[in-house]
Each structure stands twice: as structure tokens, then as C-alpha cells.
Coordinates of C-alpha atoms in Angstrom, one line a residue:
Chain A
X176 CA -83.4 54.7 17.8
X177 CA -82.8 56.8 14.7
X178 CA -79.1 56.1 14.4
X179 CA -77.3 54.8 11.3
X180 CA -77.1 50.9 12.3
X181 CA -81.0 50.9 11.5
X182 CA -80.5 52.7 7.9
X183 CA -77.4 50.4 7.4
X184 CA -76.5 47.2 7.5
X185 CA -74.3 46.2 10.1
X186 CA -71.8 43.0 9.0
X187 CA -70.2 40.9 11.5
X188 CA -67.1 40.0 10.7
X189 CA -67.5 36.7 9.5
X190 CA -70.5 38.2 7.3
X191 CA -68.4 40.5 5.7
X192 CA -65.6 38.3 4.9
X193 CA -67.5 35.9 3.6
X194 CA -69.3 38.6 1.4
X195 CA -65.4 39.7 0.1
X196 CA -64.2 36.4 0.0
X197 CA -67.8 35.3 -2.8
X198 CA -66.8 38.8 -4.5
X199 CA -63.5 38.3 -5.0
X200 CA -63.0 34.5 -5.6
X201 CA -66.7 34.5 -7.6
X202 CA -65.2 37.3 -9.9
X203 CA -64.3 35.4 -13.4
X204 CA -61.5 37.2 -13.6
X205 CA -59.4 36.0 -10.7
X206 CA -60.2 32.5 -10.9
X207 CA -56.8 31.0 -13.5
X208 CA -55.5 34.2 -13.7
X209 CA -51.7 35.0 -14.5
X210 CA -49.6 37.0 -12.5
X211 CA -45.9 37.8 -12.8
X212 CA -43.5 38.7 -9.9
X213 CA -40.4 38.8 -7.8
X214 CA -40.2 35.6 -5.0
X215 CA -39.4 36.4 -1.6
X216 CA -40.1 35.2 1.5
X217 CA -39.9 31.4 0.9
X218 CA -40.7 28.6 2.8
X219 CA -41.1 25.7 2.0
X220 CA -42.7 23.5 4.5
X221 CA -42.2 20.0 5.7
X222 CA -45.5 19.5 5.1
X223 CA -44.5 19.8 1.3
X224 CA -46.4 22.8 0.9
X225 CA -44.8 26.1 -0.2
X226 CA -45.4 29.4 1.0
X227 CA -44.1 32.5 -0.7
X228 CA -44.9 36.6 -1.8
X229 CA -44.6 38.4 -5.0
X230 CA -43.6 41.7 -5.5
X231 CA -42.6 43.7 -7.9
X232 CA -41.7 47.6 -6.9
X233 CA -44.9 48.7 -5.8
X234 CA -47.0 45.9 -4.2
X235 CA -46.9 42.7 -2.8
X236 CA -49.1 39.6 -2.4
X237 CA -49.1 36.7 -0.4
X238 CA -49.0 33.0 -2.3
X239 CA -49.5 29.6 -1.6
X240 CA -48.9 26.4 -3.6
X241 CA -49.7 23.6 -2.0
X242 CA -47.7 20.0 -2.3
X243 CA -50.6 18.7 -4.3
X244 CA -50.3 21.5 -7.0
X245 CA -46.5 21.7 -6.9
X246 CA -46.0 18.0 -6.9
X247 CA -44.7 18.1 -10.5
X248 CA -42.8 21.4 -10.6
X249 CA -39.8 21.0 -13.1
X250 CA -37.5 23.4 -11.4
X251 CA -36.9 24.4 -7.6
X252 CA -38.4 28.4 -6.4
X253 CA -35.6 29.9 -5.6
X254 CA -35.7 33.4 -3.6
X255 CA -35.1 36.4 -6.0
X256 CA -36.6 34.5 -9.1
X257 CA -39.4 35.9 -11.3
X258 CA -41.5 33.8 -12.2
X259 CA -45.3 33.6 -13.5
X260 CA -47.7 31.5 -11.1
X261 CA -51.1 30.7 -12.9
X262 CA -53.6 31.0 -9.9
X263 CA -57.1 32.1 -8.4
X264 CA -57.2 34.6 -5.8
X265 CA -58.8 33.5 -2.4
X266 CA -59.6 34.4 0.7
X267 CA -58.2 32.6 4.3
X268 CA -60.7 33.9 6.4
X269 CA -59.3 33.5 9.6
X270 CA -56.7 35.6 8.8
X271 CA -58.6 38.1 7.2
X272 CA -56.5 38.1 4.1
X273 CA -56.7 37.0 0.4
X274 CA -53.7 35.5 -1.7
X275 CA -52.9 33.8 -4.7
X276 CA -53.6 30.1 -4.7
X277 CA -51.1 29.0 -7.5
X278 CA -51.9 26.1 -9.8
X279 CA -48.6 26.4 -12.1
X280 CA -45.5 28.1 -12.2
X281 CA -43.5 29.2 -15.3
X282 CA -39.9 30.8 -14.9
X283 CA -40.2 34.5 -16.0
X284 CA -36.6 34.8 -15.1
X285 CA -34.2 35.4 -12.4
X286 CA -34.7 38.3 -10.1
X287 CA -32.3 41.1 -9.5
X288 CA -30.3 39.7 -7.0
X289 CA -30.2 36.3 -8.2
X290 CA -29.0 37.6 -11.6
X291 CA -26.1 39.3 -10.2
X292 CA -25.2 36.4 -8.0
X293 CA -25.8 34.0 -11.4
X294 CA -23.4 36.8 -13.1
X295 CA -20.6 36.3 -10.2
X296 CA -21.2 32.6 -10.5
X297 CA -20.0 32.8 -13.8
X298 CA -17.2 35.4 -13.7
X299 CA -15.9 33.4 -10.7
X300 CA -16.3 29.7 -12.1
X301 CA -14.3 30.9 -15.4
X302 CA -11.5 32.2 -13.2
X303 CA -11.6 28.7 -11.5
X304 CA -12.4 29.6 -7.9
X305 CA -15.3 26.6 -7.9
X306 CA -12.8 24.4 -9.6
X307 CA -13.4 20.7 -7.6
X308 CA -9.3 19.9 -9.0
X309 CA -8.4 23.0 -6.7
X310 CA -10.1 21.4 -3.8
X311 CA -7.7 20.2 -0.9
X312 CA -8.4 17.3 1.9
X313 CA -9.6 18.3 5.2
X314 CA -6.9 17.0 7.9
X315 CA -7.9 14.1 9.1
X316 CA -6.8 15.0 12.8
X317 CA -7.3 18.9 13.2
X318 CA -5.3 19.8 15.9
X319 CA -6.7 23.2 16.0
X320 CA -9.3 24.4 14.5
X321 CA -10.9 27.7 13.6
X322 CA -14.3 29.1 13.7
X323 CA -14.9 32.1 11.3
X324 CA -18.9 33.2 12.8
X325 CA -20.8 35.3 14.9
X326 CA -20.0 35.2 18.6
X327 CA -23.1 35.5 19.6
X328 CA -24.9 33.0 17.3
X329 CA -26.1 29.4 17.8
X330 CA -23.8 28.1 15.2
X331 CA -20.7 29.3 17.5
X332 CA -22.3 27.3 20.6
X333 CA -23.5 24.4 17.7
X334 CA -20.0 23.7 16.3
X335 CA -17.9 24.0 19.9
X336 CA -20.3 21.6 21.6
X337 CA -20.1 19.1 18.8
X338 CA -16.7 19.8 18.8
X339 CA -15.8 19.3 21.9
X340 CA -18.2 15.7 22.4
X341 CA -16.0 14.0 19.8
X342 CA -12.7 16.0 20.7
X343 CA -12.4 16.9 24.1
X344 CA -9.2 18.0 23.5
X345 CA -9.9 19.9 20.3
X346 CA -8.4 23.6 20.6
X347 CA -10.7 26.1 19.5
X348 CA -9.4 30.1 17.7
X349 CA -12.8 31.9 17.0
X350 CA -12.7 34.8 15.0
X351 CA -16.0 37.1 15.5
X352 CA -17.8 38.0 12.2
X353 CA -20.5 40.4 11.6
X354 CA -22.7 37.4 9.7
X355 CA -25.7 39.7 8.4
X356 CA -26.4 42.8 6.7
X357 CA -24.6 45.5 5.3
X358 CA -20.9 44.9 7.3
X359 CA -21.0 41.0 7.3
X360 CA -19.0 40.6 4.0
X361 CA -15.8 42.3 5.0
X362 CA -16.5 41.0 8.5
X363 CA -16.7 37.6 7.3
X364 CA -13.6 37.8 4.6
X365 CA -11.3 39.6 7.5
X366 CA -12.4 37.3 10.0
X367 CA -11.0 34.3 7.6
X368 CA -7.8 36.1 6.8
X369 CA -7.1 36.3 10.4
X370 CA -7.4 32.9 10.7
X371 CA -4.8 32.0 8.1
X372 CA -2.3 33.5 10.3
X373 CA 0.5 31.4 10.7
X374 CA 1.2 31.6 13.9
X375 CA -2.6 30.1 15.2
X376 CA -1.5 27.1 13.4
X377 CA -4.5 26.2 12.5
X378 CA -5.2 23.2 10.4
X379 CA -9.0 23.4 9.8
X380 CA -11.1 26.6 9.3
X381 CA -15.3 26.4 10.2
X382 CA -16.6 29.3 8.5
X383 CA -20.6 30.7 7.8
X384 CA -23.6 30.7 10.1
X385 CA -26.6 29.3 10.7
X386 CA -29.7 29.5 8.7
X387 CA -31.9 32.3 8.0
X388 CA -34.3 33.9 4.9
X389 CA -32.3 34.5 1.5
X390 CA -31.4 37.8 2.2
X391 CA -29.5 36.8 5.8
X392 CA -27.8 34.4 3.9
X393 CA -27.0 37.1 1.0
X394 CA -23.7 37.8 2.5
X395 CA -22.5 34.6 1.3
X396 CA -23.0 34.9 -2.0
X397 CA -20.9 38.0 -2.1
X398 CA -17.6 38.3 -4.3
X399 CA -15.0 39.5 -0.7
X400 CA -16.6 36.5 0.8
X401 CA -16.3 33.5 -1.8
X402 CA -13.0 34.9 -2.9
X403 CA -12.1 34.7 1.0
X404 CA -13.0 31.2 1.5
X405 CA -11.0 30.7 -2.0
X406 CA -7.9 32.0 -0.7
X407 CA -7.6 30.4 2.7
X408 CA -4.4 29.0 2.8
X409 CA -5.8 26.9 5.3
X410 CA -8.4 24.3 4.2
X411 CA -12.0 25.6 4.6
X412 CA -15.5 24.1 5.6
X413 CA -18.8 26.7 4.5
X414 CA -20.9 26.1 7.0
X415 CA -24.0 28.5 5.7
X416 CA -27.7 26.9 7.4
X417 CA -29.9 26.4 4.7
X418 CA -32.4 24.7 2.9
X419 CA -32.9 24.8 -0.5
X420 CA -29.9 27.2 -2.3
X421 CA -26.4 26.7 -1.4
X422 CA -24.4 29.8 -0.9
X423 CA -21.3 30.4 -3.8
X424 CA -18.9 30.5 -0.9
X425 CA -20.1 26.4 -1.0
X426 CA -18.5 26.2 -4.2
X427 CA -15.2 28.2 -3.5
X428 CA -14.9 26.1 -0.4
X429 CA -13.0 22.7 0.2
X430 CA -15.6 21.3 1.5
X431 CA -19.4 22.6 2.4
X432 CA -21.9 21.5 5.0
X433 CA -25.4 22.3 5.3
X434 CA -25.3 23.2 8.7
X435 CA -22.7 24.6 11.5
X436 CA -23.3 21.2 13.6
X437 CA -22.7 19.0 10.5
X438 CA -19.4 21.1 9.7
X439 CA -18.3 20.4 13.0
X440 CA -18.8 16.7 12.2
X441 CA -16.9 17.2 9.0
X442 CA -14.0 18.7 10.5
X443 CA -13.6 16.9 13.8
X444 CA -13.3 13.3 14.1
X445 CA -14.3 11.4 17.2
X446 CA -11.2 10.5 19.4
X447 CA -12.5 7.9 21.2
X448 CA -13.3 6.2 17.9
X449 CA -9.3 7.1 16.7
X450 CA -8.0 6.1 20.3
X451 CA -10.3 2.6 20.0
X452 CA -8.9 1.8 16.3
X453 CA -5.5 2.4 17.5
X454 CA -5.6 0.3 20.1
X455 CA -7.4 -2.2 18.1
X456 CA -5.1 -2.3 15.5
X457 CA -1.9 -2.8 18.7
X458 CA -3.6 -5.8 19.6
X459 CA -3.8 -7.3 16.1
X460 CA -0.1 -7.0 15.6
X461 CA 0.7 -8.1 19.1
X462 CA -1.9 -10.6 18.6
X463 CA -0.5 -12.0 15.1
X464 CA 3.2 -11.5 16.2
X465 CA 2.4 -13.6 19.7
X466 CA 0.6 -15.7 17.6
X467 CA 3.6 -16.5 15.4
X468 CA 6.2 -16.7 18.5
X469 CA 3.9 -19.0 19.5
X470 CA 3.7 -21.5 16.8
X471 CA 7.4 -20.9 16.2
X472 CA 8.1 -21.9 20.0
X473 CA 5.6 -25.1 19.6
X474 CA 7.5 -25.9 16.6
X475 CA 11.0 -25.2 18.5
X476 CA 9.6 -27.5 21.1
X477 CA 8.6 -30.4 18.8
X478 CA 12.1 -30.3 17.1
X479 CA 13.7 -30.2 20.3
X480 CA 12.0 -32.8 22.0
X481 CA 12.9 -35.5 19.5
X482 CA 15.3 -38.0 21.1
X483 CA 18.3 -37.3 19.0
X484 CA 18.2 -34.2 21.6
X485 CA 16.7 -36.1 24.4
X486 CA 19.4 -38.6 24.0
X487 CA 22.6 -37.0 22.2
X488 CA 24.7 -40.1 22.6
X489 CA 22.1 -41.5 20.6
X490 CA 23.4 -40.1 17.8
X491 CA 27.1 -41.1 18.3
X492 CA 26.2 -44.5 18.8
X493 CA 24.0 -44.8 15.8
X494 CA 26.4 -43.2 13.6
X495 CA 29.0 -45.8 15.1
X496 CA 26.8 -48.6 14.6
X497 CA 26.4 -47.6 11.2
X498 CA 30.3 -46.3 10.8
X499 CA 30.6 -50.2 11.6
X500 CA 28.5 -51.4 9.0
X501 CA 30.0 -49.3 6.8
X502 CA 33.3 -50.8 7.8
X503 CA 31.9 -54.3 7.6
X504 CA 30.1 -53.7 4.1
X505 CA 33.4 -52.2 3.1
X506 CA 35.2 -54.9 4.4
X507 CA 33.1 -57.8 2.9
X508 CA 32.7 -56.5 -0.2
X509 CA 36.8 -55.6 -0.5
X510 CA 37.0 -59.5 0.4
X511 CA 34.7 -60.1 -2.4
X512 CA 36.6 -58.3 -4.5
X513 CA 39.7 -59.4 -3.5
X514 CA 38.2 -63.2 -4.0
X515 CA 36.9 -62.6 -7.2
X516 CA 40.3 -61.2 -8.4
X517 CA 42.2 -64.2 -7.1
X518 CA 39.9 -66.5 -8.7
X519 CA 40.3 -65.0 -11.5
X520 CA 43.8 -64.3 -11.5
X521 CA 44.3 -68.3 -10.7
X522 CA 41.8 -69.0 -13.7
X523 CA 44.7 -67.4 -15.8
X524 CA 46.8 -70.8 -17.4
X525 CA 50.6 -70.7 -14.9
X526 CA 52.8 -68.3 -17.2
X527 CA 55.7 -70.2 -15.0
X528 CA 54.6 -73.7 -16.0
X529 CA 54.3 -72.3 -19.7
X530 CA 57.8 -70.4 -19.7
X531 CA 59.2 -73.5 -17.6
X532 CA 57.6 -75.5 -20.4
X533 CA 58.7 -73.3 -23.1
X534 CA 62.5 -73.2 -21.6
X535 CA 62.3 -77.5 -21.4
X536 CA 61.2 -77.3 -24.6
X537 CA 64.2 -75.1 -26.1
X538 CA 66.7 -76.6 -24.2
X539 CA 65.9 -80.1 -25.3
X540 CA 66.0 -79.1 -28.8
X541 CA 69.1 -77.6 -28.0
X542 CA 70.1 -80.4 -26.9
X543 CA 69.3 -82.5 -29.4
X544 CA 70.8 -79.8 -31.7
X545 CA 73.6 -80.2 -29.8
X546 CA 73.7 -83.8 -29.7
X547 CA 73.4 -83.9 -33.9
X548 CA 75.8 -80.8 -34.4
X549 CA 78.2 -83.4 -32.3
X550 CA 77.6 -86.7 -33.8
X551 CA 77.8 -84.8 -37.1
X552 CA 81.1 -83.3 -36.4
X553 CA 84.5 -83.8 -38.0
X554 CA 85.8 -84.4 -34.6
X555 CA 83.1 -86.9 -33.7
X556 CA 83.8 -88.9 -36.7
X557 CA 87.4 -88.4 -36.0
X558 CA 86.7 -90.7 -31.9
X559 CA 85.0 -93.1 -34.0
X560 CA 88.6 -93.8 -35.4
X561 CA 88.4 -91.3 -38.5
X562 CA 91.2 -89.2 -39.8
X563 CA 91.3 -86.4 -41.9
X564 CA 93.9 -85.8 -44.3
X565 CA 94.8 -82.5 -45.2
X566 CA 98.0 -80.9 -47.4
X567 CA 100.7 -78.6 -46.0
X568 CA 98.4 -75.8 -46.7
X569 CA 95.5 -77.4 -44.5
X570 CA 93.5 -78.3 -47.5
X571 CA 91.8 -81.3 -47.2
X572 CA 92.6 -84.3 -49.4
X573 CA 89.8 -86.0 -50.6
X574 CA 91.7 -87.3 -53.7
X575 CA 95.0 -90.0 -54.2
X576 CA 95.2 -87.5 -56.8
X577 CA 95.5 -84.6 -54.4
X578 CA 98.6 -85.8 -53.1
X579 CA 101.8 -87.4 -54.8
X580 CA 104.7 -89.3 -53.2
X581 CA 107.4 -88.1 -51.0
X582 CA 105.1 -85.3 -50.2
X583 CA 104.2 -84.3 -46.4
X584 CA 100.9 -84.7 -45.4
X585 CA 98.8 -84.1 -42.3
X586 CA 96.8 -86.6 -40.5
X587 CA 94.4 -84.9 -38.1
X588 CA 93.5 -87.8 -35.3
X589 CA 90.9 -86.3 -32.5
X590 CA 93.6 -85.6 -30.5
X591 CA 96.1 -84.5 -32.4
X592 CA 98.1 -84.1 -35.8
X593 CA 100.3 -86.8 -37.6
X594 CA 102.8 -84.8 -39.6
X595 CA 103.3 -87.9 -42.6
X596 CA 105.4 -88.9 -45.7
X597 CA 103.8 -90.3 -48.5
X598 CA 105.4 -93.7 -49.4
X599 CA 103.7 -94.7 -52.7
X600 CA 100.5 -94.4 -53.7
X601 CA 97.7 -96.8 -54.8
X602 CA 94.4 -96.8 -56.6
X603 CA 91.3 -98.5 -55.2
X604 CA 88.7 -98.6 -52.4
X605 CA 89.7 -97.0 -49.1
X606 CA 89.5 -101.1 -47.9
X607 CA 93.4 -100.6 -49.9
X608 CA 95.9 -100.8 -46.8
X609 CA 97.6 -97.5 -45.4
X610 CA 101.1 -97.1 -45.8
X611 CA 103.0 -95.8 -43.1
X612 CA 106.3 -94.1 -43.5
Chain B
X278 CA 18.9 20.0 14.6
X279 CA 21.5 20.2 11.9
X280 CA 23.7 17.7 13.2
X281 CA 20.3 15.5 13.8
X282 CA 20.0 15.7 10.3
X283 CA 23.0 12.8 9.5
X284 CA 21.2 10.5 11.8
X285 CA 17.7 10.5 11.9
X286 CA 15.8 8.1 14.5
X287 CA 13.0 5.6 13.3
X288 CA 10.7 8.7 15.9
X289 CA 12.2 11.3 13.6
X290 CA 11.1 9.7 10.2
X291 CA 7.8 9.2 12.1
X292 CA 7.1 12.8 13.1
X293 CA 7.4 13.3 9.5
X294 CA 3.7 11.4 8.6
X295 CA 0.8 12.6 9.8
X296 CA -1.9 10.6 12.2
X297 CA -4.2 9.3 9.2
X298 CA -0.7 7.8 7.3
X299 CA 0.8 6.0 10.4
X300 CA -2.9 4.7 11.5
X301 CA -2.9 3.8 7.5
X302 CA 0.9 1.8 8.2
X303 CA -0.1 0.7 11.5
X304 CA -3.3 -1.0 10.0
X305 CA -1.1 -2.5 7.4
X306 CA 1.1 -3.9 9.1
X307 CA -1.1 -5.7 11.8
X308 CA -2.7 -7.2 8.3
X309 CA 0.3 -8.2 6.9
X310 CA 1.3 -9.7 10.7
X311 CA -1.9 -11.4 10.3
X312 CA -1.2 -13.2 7.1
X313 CA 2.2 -15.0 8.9
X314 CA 3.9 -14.4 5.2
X315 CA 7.0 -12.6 7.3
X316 CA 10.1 -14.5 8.7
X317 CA 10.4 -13.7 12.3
X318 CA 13.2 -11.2 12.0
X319 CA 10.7 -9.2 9.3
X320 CA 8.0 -10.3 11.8
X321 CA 9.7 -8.4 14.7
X322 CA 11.1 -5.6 12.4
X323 CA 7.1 -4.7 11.3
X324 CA 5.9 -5.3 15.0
X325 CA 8.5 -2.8 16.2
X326 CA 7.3 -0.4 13.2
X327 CA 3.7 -0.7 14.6
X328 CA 4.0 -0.1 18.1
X329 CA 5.8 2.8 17.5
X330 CA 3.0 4.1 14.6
X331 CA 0.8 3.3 17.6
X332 CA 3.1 5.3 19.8
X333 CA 3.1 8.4 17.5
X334 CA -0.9 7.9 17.2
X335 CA -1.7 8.0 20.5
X336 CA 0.4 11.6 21.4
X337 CA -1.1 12.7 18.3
X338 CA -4.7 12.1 19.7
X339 CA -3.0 13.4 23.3
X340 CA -1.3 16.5 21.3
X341 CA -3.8 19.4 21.6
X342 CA -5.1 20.2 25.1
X343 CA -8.8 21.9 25.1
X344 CA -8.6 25.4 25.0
X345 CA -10.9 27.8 23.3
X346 CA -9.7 31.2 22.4
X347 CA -11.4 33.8 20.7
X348 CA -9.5 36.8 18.6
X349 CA -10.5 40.3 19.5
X350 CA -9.1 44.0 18.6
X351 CA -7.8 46.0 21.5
X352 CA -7.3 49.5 21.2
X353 CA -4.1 49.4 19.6
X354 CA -5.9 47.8 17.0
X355 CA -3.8 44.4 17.4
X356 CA -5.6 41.1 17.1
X357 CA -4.9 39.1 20.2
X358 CA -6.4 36.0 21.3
X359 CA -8.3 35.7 24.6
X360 CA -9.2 32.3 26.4
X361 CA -12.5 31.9 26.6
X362 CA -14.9 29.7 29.1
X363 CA -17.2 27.7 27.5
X364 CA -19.9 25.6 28.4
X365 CA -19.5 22.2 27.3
X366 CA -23.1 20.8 27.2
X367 CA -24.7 23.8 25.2
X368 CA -21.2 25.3 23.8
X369 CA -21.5 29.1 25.4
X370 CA -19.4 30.9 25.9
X371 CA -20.1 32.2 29.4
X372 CA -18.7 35.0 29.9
X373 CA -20.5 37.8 27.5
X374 CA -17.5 40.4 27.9
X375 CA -15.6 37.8 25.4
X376 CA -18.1 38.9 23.1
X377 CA -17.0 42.4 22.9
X378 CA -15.1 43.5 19.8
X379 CA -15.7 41.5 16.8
X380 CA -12.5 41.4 14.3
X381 CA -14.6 44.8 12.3

């Protein structure tokens, strides 16, 4: 029994991990230690923890942080970014290998790749291509849509069969893409082209893939890609699985979906849904208009069945009746009037009576007139036995002295003339006696 | 069509909205049916309108018939499009020779 094993020591496995693990994490040294490098490989868990490695060009090294640590990080790890992680190296037995337990992280800056993409970011926002004014509605009802993805993928089968639940009808144009590696990006911008075609008529274009590490999705985030997905004539859904960073051709797209499956949703709506509010919104007109025919007829009805159209001759007769009163009132009230006017008409003194009166009057005075004007008259004196005497010429004597003897004078009787010579003449009253020749 | 163009039917003026505007007009109008504010002639007028938005909705729903297609080269290097079977639970395509030839 002179063999090595009894000079040396012979570990189990568990005894010399153990021994590594109190060497390395008892070493001063790599307990809060800093170390700077390159993030790849990262997952984050649901559990909240976060796996990752850091590299730079010559070694890697595994790292954990776990939710407790990372609780209050101020900015999200992002694959590609350097950063340095404040840490103490242990060892996970069971796995037989040590990492980096981080405590902090500080951003060193970003890693190759994610510079250039940050660089096309910004060439490609300045030229507009994220610009959320340029963005255009997704059609409501894609008739057709298009699928810009591998043909061999999950996401292919993910976005027809949610496709095809809420559209049965839905018509489908897939246009294979290589979606990883070194020939996806032409692949993937071709494979959109195609689909812009007019003549496929396609309103809605699905285009990415489904999740995978940063560098599957890296295809993405090339310039031929977003530039593509900018360009579609037709609008566009990115539809690039993953996690934590979005993709540029997100930003260049109309719309962006964080999975195949929810893209699908996006673009397709659910026809039994559209086929249920169409026919809900029939019945609400039919309903409202059969609602109004129906109060219109009820009011139709009520008009109709008053009894001026139950009974028709009800109207005539009424409207006679009243014609009648009408007539009557006229009537009565034309008497009134007509009384009234009489009355006062015979309240009015007799114009006859006054005229008759007036005319007795006048014609007694004239009569009177008369009856003086006679009784003063030469003639009447003349009946009472009267004479006048008058000269040849007609001149009246009124004078013996008018007169002399011998000389003719007339005597004027009442009814006629006494052609006289004087005889003599004598002086005195008229009692003196007449001579007569 | 040019002789169409003088005359264009209430069908015509439709075809010229898509689904989303006449289920917008249609939803309209059975609101503004429900508020009674219309005579009846307007009432009828607007009911008409609807049924035939709801018309136009319903073959636009009907319009595409299911039919997956995918593009692939042939050897004259033409794009052509090839119907495809698919799987409606799980969405594949069964037939793996419809895989061949991706658009590269």
C-alpha cells in the first residue's frame, strides 16, 4: 500500500469545493470588489432575480443579482451595456462554479452593439422614421392580412391561430423570412416589400418573430430592417418577442406588440363581436323606429276614435245647430237693433207736425198780412163808399186847391172811373156837399 | 362605370366608407332613433340609412373567405403565392413542403 493516496490527501468533492469556495470567498480581496464588463446573456427572472455574464474580449464570468440587491436599481441592464457591478465572488457548489454576487451596479457605458444601435437611433429619429405624427391607423377590419416571419417558427403558427379564432374568415399572405443571424435582415426587409405589393391587397402587415436572447433579436434593430417597416406602404405591426428592450423597428412601426399572439390581437378583430354589434345596433333602430310607429299609430287611433269620426253627421248637425244660433243670435240682436233705432228714431220731435206747424203758422200770418194789406187798401176804402179823386194826369187830388173849375177830374169808385166837371168850388170840411155836374 | 358616375345609388355612396365608419353611422343613427327627436319621414329616411349600413357591415364581415397563402420563389425566380393547409387549433401549417423556399 505504498501508493500516492497514502502520501496525499485525497478530497472528495464536496471537501474540495468547500476548501475553494473558503479560499476564494475568504480572500479580502474579492469580498466588495469592482469589476467592469460587457452584459450578455440576460435574464431576468420572474422570481425578480437577474442573471447575467460579463465579458470583455478575453474572459467571461458568470453574475448574479438577486431581487433583494437590485431592488432599487435606477436604470434597467440592458444586453450589450457596460457597466461596473460592485460584488464578492462566490461559490454555488452544486454547480461547481464561482460568480460574481453583485451588490450595486453603476453604468460604465453602453457596449459595442448597443452604441451602434443608440447611434442609428439617433440618425434615424432625426430623419423622422420614429416620428409618432407619421404613424397611420391600423384598419379596423383587415380583410387580408400579411405575415412577414419565419415559416417555420411558433410565431407563424401563434398569429394564424389567433387569427383565425377571432376571424375565421381572415385571409392570410405569409411571406417567409430568415428571422436570425447573418441573412435575416435582408430577409426580413424583402419579405415586407413583397408584401406591399399591390396586387395582394393587403390591408394589415404582421411582421417580426418571437422571442429569443438579444442577439436573436439583433436583426431588428438593423437599419434595412427599421427602414423596411418605415416604408411599408401598407400599415405595419412589429411583432419582435421580448422582454425588457424593444426593438427600433418598434419605433418605425405603426403600431408594435410585445408578442406575435398579441399582434395578432392588434390587427384582427373578433367577428363574432362585429357580427353581434351589428346586429345589436339593427335591433335598436328597428326597435326605436317600431317603437315610434307605434306610439304614432296609438296616437292615430286615439284621434280617430273620437266621435266626431265615430259619428260624422255629428259634426253637420252640431255645426247646424250652431249655424242656427248663429242665425237666431243674428236675428235677435238685428231685431234689437232695429228696435232700438225705431225708438229712437220716434224719440225724434215729428219734423211733419213741426213743418205742418211751421206752414200753419206762415200761412196765417199771411193771411193776416193779407187781410191788413186788404183792409188797408185804396180799393178796400174805396167798397166802404170812398172815392179817389185824381187830375187828367192821374195825380191824385188831395187839395180844393189842386183843382179849379170847369176842369175834368176823375173819380175812381171800386168799380170804376167817373170822368167829372168841376162846377164850383168851396172851402171847408169834407161834411161840405159834393157838387155834381 | 362612367355612366354610373351621374347617378350614384345610396349602395354606391356606401361602398365608399369603410366597415368601422358605417358601424360608426349605423350606431348613430339607432341613437338618434332612440331619442324620438325625428319626424317620421326623417324617422323612416335614417331607418332606411341604417339597415343598409347594417347591410354593407354584414358583407363586409362575409367579404374575405379563409384562405392562407404563403409566397415562395420558383425557379424563375418569380414570387408566387401557394395555398397552404393549416391547422386551425395549433396554426401549422401541415404540409412541410410549403416551407421550402423562403423569399431569400
Amino acid at each position: 500500500m505504498n501508493d500516492n493516496s497514502t502520501l496525499q490527501r485525497v478530497y472528495t468533492v464536496a471537501e474540495l469545493t468547500r476548501s475553494i469556495k473558503r479560499t476564494l470567498e475568504g480572500r479580502a480581496d474579492f469580498n466588495n470588489l469592482w469589476v467592469k464588463g460587457e452584459i450578455f446573456n440576460l435574464t431576468v427572472h420572474s422570481s425578480g432575480h437577474i442573471y447575467f455574464s460579463l465579458r470583455d474580449n478575453e474572459a467571461v464570468i458568470s453574475a448574479v443579482f438577486f431581487r433583494h440587491a437590485n431592488r432599487n436599481l435606477a436604470f434597467k441592464l440592458k444586453e450589450g451595456m457596460n457597466i461596473l457591478a460592485l460584488g464578492s465572488i462566490t461559490v454555488y457548489e452544486k454547480r461547481g462554479s464561482y460568480q460574481i454576487n453583485v451588490a450595486m451596479v453603476k453604468q460604465e457605458g453602453l457596449g459595442e452593439l448597443q452604441k451602434r444601435i443608440e447611434m442609428l437611433k439617433q440618425k434615424l429619429a432625426a430623419e423622422g422614421v420614429f416620428s409618432p405624427d407619421r404613424k397611420r391607423p391600423i384598419p379596423f377590419l383587415p380583410r387580408r392580412l400579411g405575415v412577414a416571419t419565419s415559416p417555420t417558427g411558433a410565431a407563424v403558427q401563434d398569429i394564424i391561430k389567433v387569427a383565425l379564432r377571432r376571424y375565421p374568415t381572415i385571409e392570410i399572405i405569409i411571406a417567409p423570412a430568415v428571422v436570425q443571424g447573418a441573412d435575416a435582415p435582408v430577409s426580413i426587409a424583402r419579405a415586407i416589400e413583397e408584401l406591399n405589393r399591390p396586387e395582394y391587397r393587403i390591408d394589415c402587415i404582421i411582421a417580426g418573430r418571437g422571442g429569443g436572447s438579444f442577439e436573436d433579436l439583433m436583426p431588428f434593430n438593423e437599419e434595412i430592417v427599421v427602414r423596411a417597416f418605415y416604408n411599408s406602404r401598407v400599415p405595419i405591426i412589429s411583432a419582435v418577442g421580448h422582454q425588457i428592450d424593444h426593438p427600433l423597428c418598434d419605433d418605425a412601426a405603426d403600431l408594435f406588440a410585445p408578442t406575435p399572439s398579441a399582434a395578432a390581437e392588434l390587427a384582427v378583430p373578433v367577428k363574432e363581436d362585429l357580427e353581434g354589434e351589428v346586429e345589436y345596433l339593427a335591433i335598436r333602430a328597428s326597435n326605436a323606429v317600431g317603437s315610434l310607429l307605434r306610439e304614432l299609430n296609438t296616437r292615430v287611433e286615439g284621434i280617430r276614435s273620437r266621435r266626431i269620426f265615430r259619428d260624422p253627421y255629428e259634426i253637420v248637425n252640431r255645426k247646424e245647430q250652431l249655424l242656427g244660433d248663429m242665425l237666431n243670435q243674428m236675428l235677435s240682436s238685428l231685431k234689437d237693433k232695429v228696435s232700438s233705432g225705431t225708438s229712437r228714431l220716434l224719440s225724434i220731435p215729428d219734423i211733419r207736425m213741426i213743418i205742418k206747424n211751421l206752414i200753419n203758422t206762415k200761412k196765417h200770418s199771411y193771411i193776416m198780412a193779407l187781410t191788413t194789406m186788404e183792409q188797408l187798401s185804396p180799393m178796400a176804402v174805396l167798397q166802404r163808399g170812398y172815392a179817389i179823386a185824381m187830375d187828367e194826369e192821374g195825380q191824385v187830388i188831395r187839395s180844393v186847391d189842386d183843382s179849379g173849375v170847369d176842369s175834368l177830374i176823375r173819380l175812381l169808385l171800386s168799380d170804376g172811373t167817373l170822368r167829372c166837371r168841376v162846377n164850383s168850388i168851396e172851402r171847408g170840411g169834407s161834411d161840405g156837399k159834393e157838387k155834381n155836374s | 362605370m362612367e355612366k354610373k358616375k351621374t347617378v350614384k345609388s345610396d349602395a354606391e355612396k356606401t361602398e365608399k366608407i369603410n366597415f368601422e365608419k358605417a358601424l360608426q353611422q349605423l350606431e348613430e343613427i339607432a341613437e338618434k332613433l332612440e331619442d324620438g327627436d325625428l319626424g317620421l319621414d326623417e324617422s323612416i329616411n335614417q331607418f332606411e340609412k341604417g339597415m343598409r349600413l347594417a347591410k354593407f357591415c354584414r358583407e363586409k364581415l362575409d367579404e374575405a373567405e379563409r384562405k392562407i397563402e404563403i409566397l415562395q420563389k420558383g425557379a424563375d425566380g418569380h414570387v408566387r403565392k401557394k395555398e397552404v393547409d393549416v391547422d386551425d387549433g395549433t396554426g401549422e401549417i401541415k404540409n412541410e413542403d410549403d416551407l421550402q423556399g423562403s423569399l431569400l
